[in-house]
Amino acid sequence: MSDMSRLTGKIGDATLIEMSPDSLCDEDNNGCHHHHHDIDLDEYPHSQPDPSEVDKHQQSKDSVFFRDGKRRIDFVLSYVDDRDGERKQERRREYEANLQKAGLELETEDKLVSDDRKTYFVKIHAPWEVLATYADVLKIKVPFKENDIPVHQDIPMDWLFTPFRLPDHIMNPEPDYFTSPFNKGKIDFFLIDDKETFFPPSVRNRIVYYILARCPYHKTDREDKKGIKRLLNNGTYGSAFPLHDSRYWKPSRDSNSESERFNLYKHWAQFFSFFKEQPLNLIRKYYGEKIGIYFAWLGFYTEMLFFAAVVGLICFLYGLFTFDDNVWSKEICSEEIGGNIIMCPLCDKKCGYWKLNSTCNSSWQSHMFDNVGTVFFAIFMGIWVTLFLEFWKRRQARLEYEWDLVDFEEEQQQLQLRPEYETKCTSRRLNRVTQEMELVLDRTAAEQVGKMLLCWATVVLWISLIIACIIGVIAYRLAVYAAFASIMKDSPTNNIHMVGSLITPQLATSVTASCINFVIIMILNLMYERVAIWITDMEIPKTHLEYENKLTVKMFLFQFVNYYSSCFYVAFFKGKFVGHPGDYIYMFGWSKLRNEECDPGGCLIELTTQLVIVMSGKQVWGNVQEALVPWVMNRWGSRKARSHPESRYSRWEQDHDLQNFGHLGLFYEYLEMVIQFGFITLFVASFPLAPLLALLNNIIEVRVDAWKFTTQFRRPVASKAHSIGAWQEILNGVAVLSVVTNAFIVAFTSDMIPRLVYMYAYSNDLSMKGYINNSLSVFNISGFSEDNRPDDGESPGWFNSSVITTCRYRDYRYPSGHEKEYSHTMQFWHILAAKLAFIIIMEHVAFMVKFFVAWMIPDVPSEVKARIKRERYLIQEYLHNYEVEKLKIQLSQRSDDCCCTPMIYPDISRHVVLSECL
């Protein structure tokens, strides 16, 4: 550490440094800067600068520099000075004094020159000495040598991809360098052409935020109150943000400003660039690695969805073009078969008898999704999801190498401790690994267990609330179905042209229940989002990574139950526990609501309906909300500035009027995509078009997110991440579960297995003729009790009780009068055995292929492994040569005292260096 600075405190492994005025001098830039416009702490905030001195007409409104035009604005704080806010003034005065002691330079824009005449803006600049010191503390990697490893990327027929390419200066905004953690004691080791531009703005704002998050603003006997987050929460400051480098629709007029925001908007954020590749290196350079990794993952996921969407579309078209082979639907629709089969009532009292051919349309619709292609697609998706996850690991490994994250230590780069954790710590203990004293939170075992029980009891309570809401929707379905059945008994909807003939009581109930369920899902989302954050805050996680992982698990658990529970009900419970005529099973056993039955065509079409409504509704609502809400709020917030074109609307004021991108902003983006991933994998056997819907949504999602980041949000503080974190394990868990759910959907929700058993075991000519009659059991109408029998007038006019004595229902049971009356037939047990056998075979095949593919595809490409080893070797050799040359120079300067030539440094053979670095 330089002699010109001194320690002011140590937090974890981080050090806050107080800079002396001399330490801010830059010998390479004509001595020290004299800060004529910095705030005067003795008079602040009552003093007001001379308006002529701070006239914004003196500089470009797009300027990202102090008034001297040289010092870059690395961060901006804003506040409205309350007349009664003496405590806030005192906090600001002390906080800003401490920031200056830590070496930061401040410049205040008076409220009189702001557009609203109310807001003060404190601009912050980090000089070279501060940046160098904290880059050393945070182990930030910087270039020291150009990368001389040749890159061989011979892509076959590369010219075909030309329309999808972006200009090279956009795709690769920086040369490729070898990098090493910055060391303040080896300044001449690194490639420093200009100290002002050596650290890019994203690194500068990350360092400044690190200081802001740990700088104290009030000292008490018990603790130091510190951190910009607490000052924002208590209203001392209104906002804190780094600046965009230009307006998004045109480049900055300042030649020293990079205008990367404009380039991102022009080449990435516009919707008509949807077919172009993403400039990931520029995204990473501007927003940091964490946001860069998200867009890399989203882009890769979208690319992989293309293959699933194509196969799903082929399977759907297969179902569409094989209508003529659908013998069972023809039997249902024919007057001779379906028109003569009288079905038993589907509910008590209010439901009448009905003819099987009334479900003709739903039978045809069901065939589009319930065919041989369904089984193939379910197996294909089990393999696809494995390929997606394995190839993403390889893509991620490549990005880790290209973005200098190979040696990235999560604990170090997540800045060790959260400021919220640090403020709760009252003691220190020795870390056995680092042999350094670290802050610890003193909590007894009883307190830890109590908090854990409270947290998870709250989680269980809210999950129970979700399940209760789902049960309420099921009760709605049972109650309303009877009403729809009663209203539609004479098909009054036939008067509705075009649509009326397609509406059945089942469809009307399913669609309305799905819509109600979607509304409940959206409402519950808003509620338990806050609950999950409250629970996680109460646990006081130690690091940012730990905080995000804990919140991720809780939120995904909530969302999983919320979004998927209704689909699980339709897929695995509806129609499975209904009993039989004369002995029905009721909801909860005591209610008057009889459990739902499936159509003769099966429950698959209803699962498809549920999936389409919830999945499509969530995607449409999400995109509208993401794009519309920030746009409306920004238009409203900047209305005054836009209504006064003569005013100077400065860069910090423009950004101040944008929406804040919170530290959990990216969390919600991942959550939205992972929920979608669950829809297209867990229930894809019921809806092969789900990947196509997801693909179309994600093509829009990439550009909406890009547009939102570029135009509607303040620039986020850059942060590092070498992976997608806990989401990787969640995706792996969903992938495994999807194999099980799809096997059960094909076996128990689809009619595929009963049809195959009939064809090969019970059909005389290996055809499906007679399948419908075979799959329906017979019940004697006289066996209905008074509670089950339809009320007078509920049955249609064609029903004559003196002529029609039996009705049919969907099951395999012996008829009335048989010695095993209404018990299951042998065919039922054959079908059950076939279903279980199919589940076992499909799961084993899918898992074997899954694990074989995972074993065949290494997580890190061999080329990347070789390049990492080569880079480490070159770095080791280069460092060795650097130290040798430095020692030679030092000894040569003392050669006057010694005329001999000692062995300054033993020559180390290349194989020794290589073995050390490998």
XYZ file of C-alpha atoms in Angstrom, residues 8 16 18 39-46 77 79 85-104 106 108 122 124 211-212 214-221 223-228 231 234 236-237:
57
model
C -9.383 3.616 8.134
C -11.310 0.996 3.477
C -8.205 7.019 3.700
C -18.602 20.611 -2.038
C -17.583 22.607 0.996
C -18.251 20.386 3.984
C -18.213 23.276 6.446
C -21.032 25.113 4.699
C -22.797 22.211 3.051
C -25.705 21.889 2.392
C -26.805 25.444 3.159
C -26.307 10.251 -5.535
C -31.617 13.743 -2.721
C -34.553 16.902 7.615
C -31.751 17.996 9.939
C -30.854 14.400 10.798
C -30.678 13.555 7.116
C -28.440 16.581 6.504
C -26.139 15.467 9.304
C -25.976 11.932 7.903
C -25.186 13.234 4.415
C -22.526 15.611 5.734
C -20.739 12.853 7.666
C -21.170 10.255 4.939
C -19.771 12.475 2.197
C -16.894 13.540 4.451
C -16.040 9.870 4.968
C -16.245 9.243 1.226
C -13.694 11.994 0.677
C -11.474 10.515 3.383
C -11.644 7.233 1.453
C -10.244 9.091 -1.553
C -13.355 9.741 -3.641
C -17.346 14.782 -5.027
C -22.574 18.750 -6.143
C -23.802 14.530 -5.873
C -18.634 10.953 -7.515
C -16.889 1.773 -1.117
C -20.379 3.281 -0.912
C -19.261 0.037 3.400
C -18.612 3.658 4.181
C -19.962 4.686 7.645
C -22.307 7.647 8.101
C -22.875 7.580 11.855
C -20.813 6.224 14.704
C -22.331 5.037 17.971
C -20.997 3.184 20.988
C -21.962 -0.019 16.060
C -20.962 1.984 13.027
C -23.993 2.663 10.864
C -22.820 2.299 7.313
C -23.735 1.752 3.712
C -25.623 3.492 0.942
C -29.246 5.626 3.579
C -34.220 5.769 5.479
C -31.377 10.273 3.333
C -30.708 9.816 -0.382
